Amino acid sequence: MAAFIFCNNVNESSDDLLQGSAKYRQPELIKVLNGKHVDQYNNNFPTYEKYFTYREQVINKYGIVLISEPEEGQQPFPDAPLSNGFWGNADYRVYTEEIQDGVYHQLAEPLHGRRTTIAKGALFVFLPTLVLLPFSLAVWWIVIRRSLRPIEVLRQQIGSRDGGNLSPMDLGDFPAELAPIAASVNRLLDRLRAALEAEREFAANSAHELRTPIAGSIAQMQRLVAELPNGSAKMRARGIEQALSSLGRLVEKVLQLAQAESGVGMADHAIDLVRSVRLEIDDLRKKPQYAGRLHLNVDGCPTLMRKVDVDAFGILLRNLIENALIHGLPTVPTTVSVQTDGTIAIANAGPVVPLPDLEGLTKRFSRGATPAAGSGLGLHIANMVIQRIGGSLELASPARGRNDGFEAIIRIPQ
């Protein structure tokens, strides 16, 4: 646009100069036509060799050139009409004016001078623009980045909030336009945190309060079963004992769920996960129903240090191992393998779990097609804890390297 305006201005100025020069020359030309100042004619015609040179002629209506400058150009301008005004072709811009009856004065300017001026002017317009454009783009990019940085910070802070991170956002660096949004999110997080804490506290307190009376009831029923003679009453007492045992396990799972939802996971110091795995397996081996059913494989991995909360890891590992023992074949040991890259795999033998059922096993109270007793919370609790730790849980059926069975693989990063 600047070059276009510059071109128009150059053409207008050149036309004005061309017309002014013609007006300036016409009194002398009239004197020449009337036979006066013939000797002074050639000396009065201005030429500008440095910039451009005008061509001039006086021609009658019959096409006869009466006066010409320079003299060797005594031919009419090609196609230039004998009428007042401007006319141009590819090479010249011609101004024509009738100075006497049937006699016309024509002054022509070669266009290469205008084109050279326009080209130089366009170069001076575009060259600074091309030089400054990268710098301008860099300045714009920096300004836009600085302007959008608070929005990106707000997006990252909101995106990092979930069930395990309900901490309030820092409002110090936000501009006035974004501070109300962050404050509203903080108020929402406060209400959500209070509701979740109340729910978790209720679940934990309820589980704690129920554990003692349930354990006492189980002990009383076991004593009653021992004292009753064989018969229907003893069978009913055993059924009550089993129901109380299932209720006790469910209460234990609810307590673990409350602990998992409380956000336990990462720790400030590293612990030896191999030692924790050994302790959990030794504890489970003491139970009569699990005796001889566990095999530990830590070959090549004597220690595995990770910054993990020891209670959270115990909940994670116990739920996965108990799930494998409950639903696996009792005649084939369940294998627990620890590798140096932080992978811990728990595999059992048993029927293959269909893929649609496998994808939903980590949901709360989700159970596959199995006759074994369970609450449907074990894998859900394990999945919650592994997310708090920052690792991943992968379920595979059949187990890797087998044609049957089920395998849970947890990966704990450094």
PDB file of C-alpha atoms in Angstrom, residues 45 68 91 95 97 109 112-113 153 175-176 182 198 208 214 227 230 283 302 305 314 347 364 370-371 410:
ATOM      1  CA  PHE A  45      14.979  24.959 -23.353  1.00  0.00           C
ATOM      2  CA  SER A  68      11.243  20.211 -32.372  1.00  0.00           C
ATOM      3  CA  ASP A  91       7.726   4.880 -23.131  1.00  0.00           C
ATOM      4  CA  TYR A  95       1.179  16.739 -22.284  1.00  0.00           C
ATOM      5  CA  GLU A  97      -2.043  21.967 -25.295  1.00  0.00           C
ATOM      6  CA  GLU A 109       8.762  12.921 -20.519  1.00  0.00           C
ATOM      7  CA  HIS A 112      12.226   5.424 -17.361  1.00  0.00           C
ATOM      8  CA  GLY A 113      12.976   8.322 -14.989  1.00  0.00           C
ATOM      9  CA  VAL A 153       0.080 -20.993  34.676  1.00  0.00           C
ATOM     10  CA  PRO A 175      -3.242 -10.364  36.955  1.00  0.00           C
ATOM     11  CA  ALA A 176      -6.445  -8.676  38.067  1.00  0.00           C
ATOM     12  CA  ALA A 182      -8.319 -18.552  40.644  1.00  0.00           C
ATOM     13  CA  ALA A 198     -15.624 -35.590  56.012  1.00  0.00           C
ATOM     14  CA  HIS A 208     -12.184 -48.461  63.267  1.00  0.00           C
ATOM     15  CA  ILE A 214     -16.727 -57.651  64.737  1.00  0.00           C
ATOM     16  CA  GLU A 227     -19.249 -75.815  72.229  1.00  0.00           C
ATOM     17  CA  ASN A 230     -22.913 -81.510  65.676  1.00  0.00           C
ATOM     18  CA  ASP A 283       3.024 -62.296  56.895  1.00  0.00           C
ATOM     19  CA  PRO A 302      18.609 -57.676  45.999  1.00  0.00           C
ATOM     20  CA  MET A 305      15.059 -48.189  46.546  1.00  0.00           C
ATOM     21  CA  GLY A 314       1.944 -52.319  51.924  1.00  0.00           C
ATOM     22  CA  ALA A 347       0.879 -63.784  38.595  1.00  0.00           C
ATOM     23  CA  ARG A 364     -15.084 -49.752  42.641  1.00  0.00           C
ATOM     24  CA  THR A 370     -15.618 -65.852  39.690  1.00  0.00           C
ATOM     25  CA  PRO A 371     -17.152 -67.956  42.472  1.00  0.00           C
ATOM     26  CA  ILE A 410       3.043 -52.451  38.747  1.00  0.00           C
TER      27      ILE A 410
END
